[in-house]
PDB file of C-alpha atoms in Angstrom:
ATOM      1  CA  UNK Y   1     -46.953 -84.913 -74.258  1.00 41.00           C
ATOM      2  CA  UNK Y   2     -47.072 -81.804 -72.138  1.00 49.00           C
ATOM      3  CA  UNK Y   3     -46.984 -82.166 -68.391  1.00 52.00           C
ATOM      4  CA  UNK Y   4     -50.257 -81.742 -66.470  1.00 55.00           C
ATOM      5  CA  UNK Y   5     -48.355 -79.324 -64.229  1.00 50.00           C
ATOM      6  CA  UNK Y   6     -47.736 -77.077 -67.251  1.00 47.00           C
ATOM      7  CA  UNK Y   7     -51.439 -77.030 -68.112  1.00 46.00           C
ATOM      8  CA  UNK Y   8     -52.186 -76.212 -64.464  1.00 50.00           C
ATOM      9  CA  UNK Y   9     -49.706 -73.373 -64.551  1.00 50.00           C
ATOM     10  CA  UNK Y  10     -51.124 -71.937 -67.759  1.00 49.00           C
ATOM     11  CA  UNK Y  11     -54.716 -72.249 -66.491  1.00 47.00           C
ATOM     12  CA  UNK Y  12     -53.778 -70.505 -63.227  1.00 50.00           C
ATOM     13  CA  UNK Y  13     -51.993 -67.686 -65.032  1.00 50.00           C
ATOM     14  CA  UNK Y  14     -54.939 -67.172 -67.340  1.00 48.00           C
ATOM     15  CA  UNK Y  15     -57.339 -67.259 -64.392  1.00 45.00           C
ATOM     16  CA  UNK Y  16     -55.327 -64.588 -62.671  1.00 48.00           C
ATOM     17  CA  UNK Y  17     -55.241 -62.466 -65.806  1.00 50.00           C
ATOM     18  CA  UNK Y  18     -51.427 -62.427 -66.049  1.00 56.00           C
ATOM     19  CA  UNK Y  19     -51.413 -63.999 -69.536  1.00 62.00           C
ATOM     20  CA  UNK Y  20     -54.627 -62.454 -70.781  1.00 75.00           C
ATOM     21  CA  UNK Y  21     -53.817 -59.939 -73.537  1.00 82.00           C
ATOM     22  CA  UNK Y  22     -54.930 -56.353 -72.970  1.00 91.00           C
ATOM     23  CA  UNK Y  23     -55.985 -54.560 -76.168  1.00 93.00           C
ATOM     24  CA  UNK Y  24     -54.845 -51.048 -76.895  1.00 95.00           C
ATOM     25  CA  UNK Y  25     -57.068 -48.085 -76.104  1.00 96.00           C
ATOM     26  CA  UNK Y  26     -57.908 -46.097 -79.281  1.00 97.00           C
ATOM     27  CA  UNK Y  27     -58.662 -42.963 -77.281  1.00 97.00           C
ATOM     28  CA  UNK Y  28     -55.253 -43.064 -75.601  1.00 98.00           C
ATOM     29  CA  UNK Y  29     -53.543 -43.758 -78.908  1.00 97.00           C
ATOM     30  CA  UNK Y  30     -55.326 -40.803 -80.476  1.00 98.00           C
ATOM     31  CA  UNK Y  31     -54.294 -38.592 -77.561  1.00 98.00           C
ATOM     32  CA  UNK Y  32     -50.658 -39.655 -77.957  1.00 98.00           C
ATOM     33  CA  UNK Y  33     -50.718 -39.111 -81.723  1.00 97.00           C
ATOM     34  CA  UNK Y  34     -52.286 -35.639 -81.364  1.00 97.00           C
ATOM     35  CA  UNK Y  35     -48.888 -34.210 -80.400  1.00 97.00           C
ATOM     36  CA  UNK Y  36     -46.778 -34.342 -83.546  1.00 97.00           C
ATOM     37  CA  UNK Y  37     -43.467 -34.488 -81.646  1.00 97.00           C
ATOM     38  CA  UNK Y  38     -44.387 -37.709 -79.871  1.00 98.00           C
ATOM     39  CA  UNK Y  39     -42.727 -40.823 -81.204  1.00 98.00           C
ATOM     40  CA  UNK Y  40     -43.951 -44.415 -81.210  1.00 98.00           C
ATOM     41  CA  UNK Y  41     -40.924 -46.719 -81.037  1.00 98.00           C
ATOM     42  CA  UNK Y  42     -41.132 -50.158 -82.629  1.00 98.00           C
ATOM     43  CA  UNK Y  43     -38.595 -52.938 -82.131  1.00 98.00           C
ATOM     44  CA  UNK Y  44     -38.381 -56.730 -81.962  1.00 97.00           C
ATOM     45  CA  UNK Y  45     -37.628 -59.104 -79.078  1.00 95.00           C
ATOM     46  CA  UNK Y  46     -38.008 -62.851 -78.806  1.00 92.00           C
ATOM     47  CA  UNK Y  47     -41.697 -62.156 -77.982  1.00 92.00           C
ATOM     48  CA  UNK Y  48     -42.303 -60.521 -81.380  1.00 96.00           C
ATOM     49  CA  UNK Y  49     -42.995 -56.955 -82.360  1.00 97.00           C
ATOM     50  CA  UNK Y  50     -42.930 -54.535 -79.413  1.00 98.00           C
ATOM     51  CA  UNK Y  51     -43.940 -50.921 -78.930  1.00 98.00           C
ATOM     52  CA  UNK Y  52     -42.905 -48.142 -76.544  1.00 98.00           C
ATOM     53  CA  UNK Y  53     -43.916 -44.462 -76.481  1.00 98.00           C
ATOM     54  CA  UNK Y  54     -41.620 -41.450 -76.315  1.00 98.00           C
ATOM     55  CA  UNK Y  55     -42.816 -38.012 -75.192  1.00 98.00           C
ATOM     56  CA  UNK Y  56     -40.086 -35.434 -75.874  1.00 98.00           C
ATOM     57  CA  UNK Y  57     -39.715 -32.419 -73.634  1.00 97.00           C
ATOM     58  CA  UNK Y  58     -41.310 -29.076 -74.432  1.00 97.00           C
ATOM     59  CA  UNK Y  59     -37.901 -27.504 -74.631  1.00 96.00           C
ATOM     60  CA  UNK Y  60     -35.887 -28.645 -77.698  1.00 96.00           C
ATOM     61  CA  UNK Y  61     -38.162 -31.613 -78.504  1.00 97.00           C
ATOM     62  CA  UNK Y  62     -36.161 -32.606 -81.584  1.00 96.00           C
ATOM     63  CA  UNK Y  63     -32.879 -32.955 -79.714  1.00 96.00           C
ATOM     64  CA  UNK Y  64     -31.753 -35.913 -77.618  1.00 96.00           C
ATOM     65  CA  UNK Y  65     -33.291 -35.520 -74.153  1.00 94.00           C
ATOM     66  CA  UNK Y  66     -31.301 -34.076 -71.304  1.00 85.00           C
ATOM     67  CA  UNK Y  67     -33.402 -36.018 -68.800  1.00 91.00           C
ATOM     68  CA  UNK Y  68     -35.269 -39.208 -69.661  1.00 98.00           C
ATOM     69  CA  UNK Y  69     -37.869 -40.594 -67.252  1.00 98.00           C
ATOM     70  CA  UNK Y  70     -38.875 -44.238 -67.885  1.00 98.00           C
ATOM     71  CA  UNK Y  71     -42.334 -45.219 -66.604  1.00 98.00           C
ATOM     72  CA  UNK Y  72     -43.561 -48.772 -65.893  1.00 98.00           C
ATOM     73  CA  UNK Y  73     -47.299 -49.444 -65.417  1.00 97.00           C
ATOM     74  CA  UNK Y  74     -49.002 -52.091 -63.344  1.00 94.00           C
ATOM     75  CA  UNK Y  75     -49.521 -55.576 -64.745  1.00 88.00           C
ATOM     76  CA  UNK Y  76     -53.071 -54.909 -65.923  1.00 89.00           C
ATOM     77  CA  UNK Y  77     -52.440 -51.418 -67.218  1.00 95.00           C
ATOM     78  CA  UNK Y  78     -51.334 -49.888 -70.489  1.00 97.00           C
ATOM     79  CA  UNK Y  79     -48.263 -47.723 -70.973  1.00 98.00           C
ATOM     80  CA  UNK Y  80     -50.335 -44.898 -72.396  1.00 98.00           C
ATOM     81  CA  UNK Y  81     -52.367 -44.775 -69.175  1.00 98.00           C
ATOM     82  CA  UNK Y  82     -49.570 -42.512 -67.831  1.00 98.00           C
ATOM     83  CA  UNK Y  83     -50.615 -39.742 -70.204  1.00 98.00           C
ATOM     84  CA  UNK Y  84     -53.167 -38.325 -67.802  1.00 97.00           C
ATOM     85  CA  UNK Y  85     -50.529 -37.797 -65.116  1.00 97.00           C
ATOM     86  CA  UNK Y  86     -47.699 -36.319 -67.178  1.00 98.00           C
ATOM     87  CA  UNK Y  87     -47.420 -32.519 -67.052  1.00 96.00           C
ATOM     88  CA  UNK Y  88     -44.817 -31.503 -69.621  1.00 97.00           C
ATOM     89  CA  UNK Y  89     -45.107 -27.838 -68.753  1.00 96.00           C
ATOM     90  CA  UNK Y  90     -44.091 -28.455 -65.131  1.00 96.00           C
ATOM     91  CA  UNK Y  91     -40.736 -29.962 -66.157  1.00 96.00           C
ATOM     92  CA  UNK Y  92     -40.094 -28.635 -69.696  1.00 96.00           C
ATOM     93  CA  UNK Y  93     -36.627 -30.257 -69.914  1.00 96.00           C
ATOM     94  CA  UNK Y  94     -37.896 -33.757 -69.055  1.00 97.00           C
ATOM     95  CA  UNK Y  95     -38.770 -36.433 -71.589  1.00 98.00           C
ATOM     96  CA  UNK Y  96     -40.753 -39.596 -70.879  1.00 98.00           C
ATOM     97  CA  UNK Y  97     -40.404 -43.142 -72.186  1.00 98.00           C
ATOM     98  CA  UNK Y  98     -43.490 -45.285 -71.561  1.00 98.00           C
ATOM     99  CA  UNK Y  99     -42.773 -49.018 -71.476  1.00 98.00           C
ATOM    100  CA  UNK Y 100     -45.385 -51.487 -72.758  1.00 98.00           C
ATOM    101  CA  UNK Y 101     -45.126 -55.153 -71.718  1.00 96.00           C
ATOM    102  CA  UNK Y 102     -45.523 -58.102 -74.108  1.00 95.00           C
ATOM    103  CA  UNK Y 103     -49.196 -58.886 -74.664  1.00 93.00           C
ATOM    104  CA  UNK Y 104     -50.267 -55.337 -73.756  1.00 95.00           C
ATOM    105  CA  UNK Y 105     -51.545 -52.815 -76.277  1.00 96.00           C
ATOM    106  CA  UNK Y 106     -49.703 -53.143 -79.557  1.00 96.00           C
ATOM    107  CA  UNK Y 107     -46.900 -55.314 -78.147  1.00 97.00           C
ATOM    108  CA  UNK Y 108     -47.005 -58.987 -79.151  1.00 95.00           C
ATOM    109  CA  UNK Y 109     -46.342 -62.145 -77.162  1.00 92.00           C
ATOM    110  CA  UNK Y 110     -46.771 -63.257 -73.559  1.00 86.00           C
ATOM    111  CA  UNK Y 111     -44.741 -61.675 -70.788  1.00 83.00           C
ATOM    112  CA  UNK Y 112     -42.221 -63.365 -68.570  1.00 83.00           C
ATOM    113  CA  UNK Y 113     -41.516 -60.896 -65.792  1.00 82.00           C
ATOM    114  CA  UNK Y 114     -37.843 -61.766 -65.468  1.00 83.00           C
ATOM    115  CA  UNK Y 115     -37.333 -60.945 -69.173  1.00 87.00           C
ATOM    116  CA  UNK Y 116     -39.335 -57.720 -69.346  1.00 88.00           C
ATOM    117  CA  UNK Y 117     -36.114 -55.709 -69.204  1.00 93.00           C
ATOM    118  CA  UNK Y 118     -35.679 -56.567 -72.900  1.00 95.00           C
ATOM    119  CA  UNK Y 119     -38.489 -54.133 -73.713  1.00 97.00           C
ATOM    120  CA  UNK Y 120     -36.655 -51.329 -71.970  1.00 97.00           C
ATOM    121  CA  UNK Y 121     -33.395 -52.194 -73.689  1.00 97.00           C
ATOM    122  CA  UNK Y 122     -35.139 -52.401 -77.033  1.00 97.00           C
ATOM    123  CA  UNK Y 123     -36.943 -49.103 -76.581  1.00 98.00           C
ATOM    124  CA  UNK Y 124     -33.741 -47.285 -75.512  1.00 98.00           C
ATOM    125  CA  UNK Y 125     -31.825 -48.724 -78.435  1.00 97.00           C
ATOM    126  CA  UNK Y 126     -34.506 -47.570 -80.861  1.00 98.00           C
ATOM    127  CA  UNK Y 127     -34.633 -44.102 -79.287  1.00 98.00           C
ATOM    128  CA  UNK Y 128     -30.862 -43.817 -79.453  1.00 97.00           C
ATOM    129  CA  UNK Y 129     -30.906 -44.869 -83.077  1.00 97.00           C
ATOM    130  CA  UNK Y 130     -33.537 -42.209 -83.825  1.00 97.00           C
ATOM    131  CA  UNK Y 131     -31.246 -39.504 -82.381  1.00 97.00           C
ATOM    132  CA  UNK Y 132     -28.051 -41.158 -83.682  1.00 96.00           C
ATOM    133  CA  UNK Y 133     -26.486 -41.279 -80.182  1.00 96.00           C
ATOM    134  CA  UNK Y 134     -25.360 -44.003 -77.801  1.00 93.00           C
ATOM    135  CA  UNK Y 135     -28.111 -45.172 -75.464  1.00 91.00           C
ATOM    136  CA  UNK Y 136     -25.676 -44.830 -72.525  1.00 90.00           C
ATOM    137  CA  UNK Y 137     -25.721 -41.040 -73.030  1.00 91.00           C
ATOM    138  CA  UNK Y 138     -29.274 -40.775 -71.643  1.00 94.00           C
ATOM    139  CA  UNK Y 139     -29.544 -39.665 -68.001  1.00 96.00           C
ATOM    140  CA  UNK Y 140     -32.250 -41.925 -66.661  1.00 98.00           C
ATOM    141  CA  UNK Y 141     -34.744 -41.836 -63.810  1.00 98.00           C
ATOM    142  CA  UNK Y 142     -37.272 -44.667 -63.364  1.00 98.00           C
ATOM    143  CA  UNK Y 143     -40.735 -44.886 -61.849  1.00 98.00           C
ATOM    144  CA  UNK Y 144     -42.978 -47.903 -61.519  1.00 98.00           C
ATOM    145  CA  UNK Y 145     -46.376 -48.627 -60.037  1.00 98.00           C
ATOM    146  CA  UNK Y 146     -47.268 -52.038 -58.512  1.00 95.00           C
ATOM    147  CA  UNK Y 147     -45.858 -54.771 -60.761  1.00 91.00           C
ATOM    148  CA  UNK Y 148     -43.932 -52.042 -62.550  1.00 95.00           C
ATOM    149  CA  UNK Y 149     -41.842 -51.359 -59.437  1.00 97.00           C
ATOM    150  CA  UNK Y 150     -40.079 -54.686 -59.966  1.00 94.00           C
ATOM    151  CA  UNK Y 151     -39.439 -53.774 -63.599  1.00 94.00           C
ATOM    152  CA  UNK Y 152     -37.950 -50.421 -62.574  1.00 97.00           C
ATOM    153  CA  UNK Y 153     -35.669 -52.049 -59.982  1.00 97.00           C
ATOM    154  CA  UNK Y 154     -34.661 -54.784 -62.383  1.00 95.00           C
ATOM    155  CA  UNK Y 155     -33.530 -52.344 -65.033  1.00 97.00           C
ATOM    156  CA  UNK Y 156     -31.914 -49.963 -62.497  1.00 97.00           C
ATOM    157  CA  UNK Y 157     -29.694 -52.869 -61.473  1.00 95.00           C
ATOM    158  CA  UNK Y 158     -28.420 -53.135 -65.028  1.00 95.00           C
ATOM    159  CA  UNK Y 159     -27.168 -49.598 -65.625  1.00 93.00           C
ATOM    160  CA  UNK Y 160     -26.599 -46.300 -63.857  1.00 94.00           C
ATOM    161  CA  UNK Y 161     -29.773 -44.254 -63.090  1.00 97.00           C
ATOM    162  CA  UNK Y 162     -30.317 -41.067 -61.115  1.00 97.00           C
ATOM    163  CA  UNK Y 163     -33.543 -41.816 -59.288  1.00 98.00           C
ATOM    164  CA  UNK Y 164     -35.962 -44.728 -58.733  1.00 98.00           C
ATOM    165  CA  UNK Y 165     -39.519 -44.018 -57.560  1.00 98.00           C
ATOM    166  CA  UNK Y 166     -41.560 -46.996 -56.376  1.00 98.00           C
ATOM    167  CA  UNK Y 167     -45.319 -46.550 -55.972  1.00 98.00           C
ATOM    168  CA  UNK Y 168     -47.215 -49.357 -54.165  1.00 97.00           C
ATOM    169  CA  UNK Y 169     -44.314 -51.818 -54.520  1.00 97.00           C
ATOM    170  CA  UNK Y 170     -44.059 -55.517 -53.697  1.00 93.00           C
ATOM    171  CA  UNK Y 171     -41.251 -56.913 -51.557  1.00 91.00           C
ATOM    172  CA  UNK Y 172     -40.930 -59.967 -53.793  1.00 83.00           C
ATOM    173  CA  UNK Y 173     -42.970 -60.984 -56.798  1.00 67.00           C
ATOM    174  CA  UNK Y 174     -44.219 -64.320 -55.430  1.00 55.00           C
ATOM    175  CA  UNK Y 175     -45.325 -62.712 -52.149  1.00 53.00           C
ATOM    176  CA  UNK Y 176     -47.183 -60.151 -54.215  1.00 54.00           C
ATOM    177  CA  UNK Y 177     -48.890 -62.776 -56.308  1.00 57.00           C
ATOM    178  CA  UNK Y 178     -49.754 -64.712 -53.162  1.00 53.00           C
ATOM    179  CA  UNK Y 179     -52.026 -61.863 -52.109  1.00 56.00           C
ATOM    180  CA  UNK Y 180     -54.320 -62.876 -54.989  1.00 60.00           C
ATOM    181  CA  UNK Y 181     -53.631 -66.634 -55.463  1.00 51.00           C
ATOM    182  CA  UNK Y 182     -51.653 -69.017 -53.291  1.00 47.00           C
ATOM    183  CA  UNK Y 183     -51.733 -71.614 -56.066  1.00 50.00           C
ATOM    184  CA  UNK Y 184     -50.337 -69.256 -58.659  1.00 53.00           C
ATOM    185  CA  UNK Y 185     -47.587 -68.086 -56.324  1.00 47.00           C
ATOM    186  CA  UNK Y 186     -46.639 -71.723 -55.569  1.00 49.00           C
ATOM    187  CA  UNK Y 187     -46.274 -72.818 -59.187  1.00 49.00           C
ATOM    188  CA  UNK Y 188     -45.161 -69.653 -61.019  1.00 57.00           C
ATOM    189  CA  UNK Y 189     -41.560 -69.912 -62.281  1.00 54.00           C
ATOM    190  CA  UNK Y 190     -40.724 -66.213 -62.122  1.00 60.00           C
ATOM    191  CA  UNK Y 191     -39.313 -64.401 -59.114  1.00 64.00           C
ATOM    192  CA  UNK Y 192     -38.128 -60.859 -58.618  1.00 81.00           C
ATOM    193  CA  UNK Y 193     -36.978 -59.905 -55.121  1.00 91.00           C
ATOM    194  CA  UNK Y 194     -37.170 -56.170 -54.618  1.00 94.00           C
ATOM    195  CA  UNK Y 195     -35.180 -56.369 -51.363  1.00 95.00           C
ATOM    196  CA  UNK Y 196     -32.179 -57.910 -53.114  1.00 95.00           C
ATOM    197  CA  UNK Y 197     -32.306 -55.384 -55.974  1.00 96.00           C
ATOM    198  CA  UNK Y 198     -32.547 -52.382 -53.626  1.00 97.00           C
ATOM    199  CA  UNK Y 199     -29.566 -53.601 -51.586  1.00 97.00           C
ATOM    200  CA  UNK Y 200     -27.650 -54.106 -54.834  1.00 96.00           C
ATOM    201  CA  UNK Y 201     -28.404 -50.571 -55.912  1.00 97.00           C
ATOM    202  CA  UNK Y 202     -27.501 -48.975 -52.595  1.00 97.00           C
ATOM    203  CA  UNK Y 203     -24.274 -50.968 -52.376  1.00 96.00           C
ATOM    204  CA  UNK Y 204     -23.104 -49.749 -55.772  1.00 91.00           C
ATOM    205  CA  UNK Y 205     -20.483 -47.059 -56.143  1.00 89.00           C
ATOM    206  CA  UNK Y 206     -22.990 -44.399 -57.217  1.00 93.00           C
ATOM    207  CA  UNK Y 207     -26.417 -45.376 -55.841  1.00 96.00           C
ATOM    208  CA  UNK Y 208     -29.581 -43.735 -57.126  1.00 98.00           C
ATOM    209  CA  UNK Y 209     -31.966 -41.837 -54.945  1.00 98.00           C
ATOM    210  CA  UNK Y 210     -34.779 -44.242 -54.007  1.00 98.00           C
ATOM    211  CA  UNK Y 211     -38.255 -43.129 -52.987  1.00 98.00           C
ATOM    212  CA  UNK Y 212     -41.152 -45.329 -51.939  1.00 98.00           C
ATOM    213  CA  UNK Y 213     -44.790 -44.313 -51.724  1.00 98.00           C
ATOM    214  CA  UNK Y 214     -47.566 -46.558 -50.405  1.00 98.00           C
ATOM    215  CA  UNK Y 215     -51.205 -46.197 -49.369  1.00 98.00           C
ATOM    216  CA  UNK Y 216     -52.230 -47.582 -45.989  1.00 98.00           C
ATOM    217  CA  UNK Y 217     -55.519 -48.881 -47.487  1.00 98.00           C
ATOM    218  CA  UNK Y 218     -53.800 -50.938 -50.200  1.00 97.00           C
ATOM    219  CA  UNK Y 219     -55.392 -54.399 -50.338  1.00 94.00           C
ATOM    220  CA  UNK Y 220     -53.551 -55.560 -53.485  1.00 92.00           C
ATOM    221  CA  UNK Y 221     -50.015 -55.159 -52.224  1.00 94.00           C
ATOM    222  CA  UNK Y 222     -50.249 -54.331 -48.507  1.00 93.00           C
ATOM    223  CA  UNK Y 223     -48.502 -51.318 -47.065  1.00 97.00           C
ATOM    224  CA  UNK Y 224     -46.336 -53.628 -44.936  1.00 96.00           C
ATOM    225  CA  UNK Y 225     -44.438 -54.455 -48.138  1.00 96.00           C
ATOM    226  CA  UNK Y 226     -43.540 -50.810 -48.732  1.00 97.00           C
ATOM    227  CA  UNK Y 227     -42.583 -50.370 -45.105  1.00 98.00           C
ATOM    228  CA  UNK Y 228     -40.288 -53.407 -45.230  1.00 96.00           C
ATOM    229  CA  UNK Y 229     -38.494 -52.033 -48.262  1.00 98.00           C
ATOM    230  CA  UNK Y 230     -38.126 -48.594 -46.696  1.00 98.00           C
ATOM    231  CA  UNK Y 231     -36.606 -50.104 -43.581  1.00 98.00           C
ATOM    232  CA  UNK Y 232     -33.778 -51.670 -45.572  1.00 97.00           C
ATOM    233  CA  UNK Y 233     -31.719 -48.461 -45.497  1.00 97.00           C
ATOM    234  CA  UNK Y 234     -32.100 -44.953 -44.000  1.00 97.00           C
ATOM    235  CA  UNK Y 235     -31.171 -43.400 -47.346  1.00 97.00           C
ATOM    236  CA  UNK Y 236     -34.582 -44.468 -48.766  1.00 98.00           C
ATOM    237  CA  UNK Y 237     -37.245 -41.790 -48.672  1.00 98.00           C
ATOM    238  CA  UNK Y 238     -40.607 -43.200 -47.569  1.00 98.00           C
ATOM    239  CA  UNK Y 239     -44.091 -41.692 -47.874  1.00 98.00           C
ATOM    240  CA  UNK Y 240     -47.206 -43.346 -46.506  1.00 98.00           C
ATOM    241  CA  UNK Y 241     -50.729 -42.065 -47.051  1.00 98.00           C
ATOM    242  CA  UNK Y 242     -53.489 -43.045 -44.663  1.00 98.00           C
ATOM    243  CA  UNK Y 243     -56.402 -42.573 -47.077  1.00 97.00           C
ATOM    244  CA  UNK Y 244     -54.946 -44.059 -50.277  1.00 98.00           C
ATOM    245  CA  UNK Y 245     -55.318 -47.542 -51.707  1.00 98.00           C
ATOM    246  CA  UNK Y 246     -53.463 -49.340 -54.508  1.00 97.00           C
ATOM    247  CA  UNK Y 247     -54.671 -47.157 -57.329  1.00 96.00           C
ATOM    248  CA  UNK Y 248     -55.965 -43.917 -55.717  1.00 98.00           C
ATOM    249  CA  UNK Y 249     -52.405 -43.088 -54.724  1.00 98.00           C
ATOM    250  CA  UNK Y 250     -51.640 -42.288 -58.373  1.00 98.00           C
ATOM    251  CA  UNK Y 251     -54.467 -39.790 -58.596  1.00 97.00           C
ATOM    252  CA  UNK Y 252     -54.006 -38.091 -55.239  1.00 98.00           C
ATOM    253  CA  UNK Y 253     -50.232 -38.062 -55.101  1.00 98.00           C
ATOM    254  CA  UNK Y 254     -49.221 -37.643 -58.735  1.00 97.00           C
ATOM    255  CA  UNK Y 255     -47.615 -34.217 -58.143  1.00 97.00           C
ATOM    256  CA  UNK Y 256     -45.370 -35.652 -55.405  1.00 98.00           C
ATOM    257  CA  UNK Y 257     -44.587 -38.716 -57.478  1.00 98.00           C
ATOM    258  CA  UNK Y 258     -43.427 -36.713 -60.500  1.00 98.00           C
ATOM    259  CA  UNK Y 259     -41.679 -34.182 -58.261  1.00 98.00           C
ATOM    260  CA  UNK Y 260     -39.598 -37.023 -56.785  1.00 98.00           C
ATOM    261  CA  UNK Y 261     -38.990 -38.463 -60.279  1.00 98.00           C
ATOM    262  CA  UNK Y 262     -37.693 -35.147 -61.547  1.00 97.00           C
ATOM    263  CA  UNK Y 263     -35.603 -34.366 -58.428  1.00 94.00           C
ATOM    264  CA  UNK Y 264     -37.856 -31.567 -57.347  1.00 89.00           C
ATOM    265  CA  UNK Y 265     -38.679 -32.990 -53.881  1.00 73.00           C
TER     266      UNK Y 265
END
């Protein structure tokens, strides 16, 4: 017989929307498919069939990418939501890999945050197989928003990357969840501590450039979290915006975000 605590956990996660599947958006899928060079990557993890989306650069789109930017959305967003911010003409050598989480869009299963790195590994392996190269040959930069900042840091700690851009980050996952539900934070089994991961990255032999952007009006993940992460090390670039909240920062600051991601700032 299942424990009542397990049922309480599942109920709390469903109530918070963390386990609720998010269907794909046909309009976004049509927009992605309208460019013939774009590639939908399919692979399998223990959660079932998974999907990621590859946007090749304008220059030499049929060759392995010189620069590959991996993008991680927020917990209640779809990977293809990044399409409205990506300007391929601005950085014609840059390619983009959009990571979908289990239970989002066309990806099956239910996510466990500490295992979401498997979707990045699977997508990179499939992309490398497509180009018949080793996945370690890709020069990576990572960007995440909200929940996705933890996913970016988690994967950056697993292999060498050039840059990590964190937009509206949490300091640790349970503290972030606590902003919405104390009960859920108390009983959730997952934990990702961004402070530990950033220190690990900066203590490595070849640390990536780390940038943090946060809106002062963020009520989902308060700006104090971004400030705390920025204060960990003077090498971290920090940008704070007085008029932005948790989501408006993407719309108002997208040029700076993608400039940082592509090493143009």
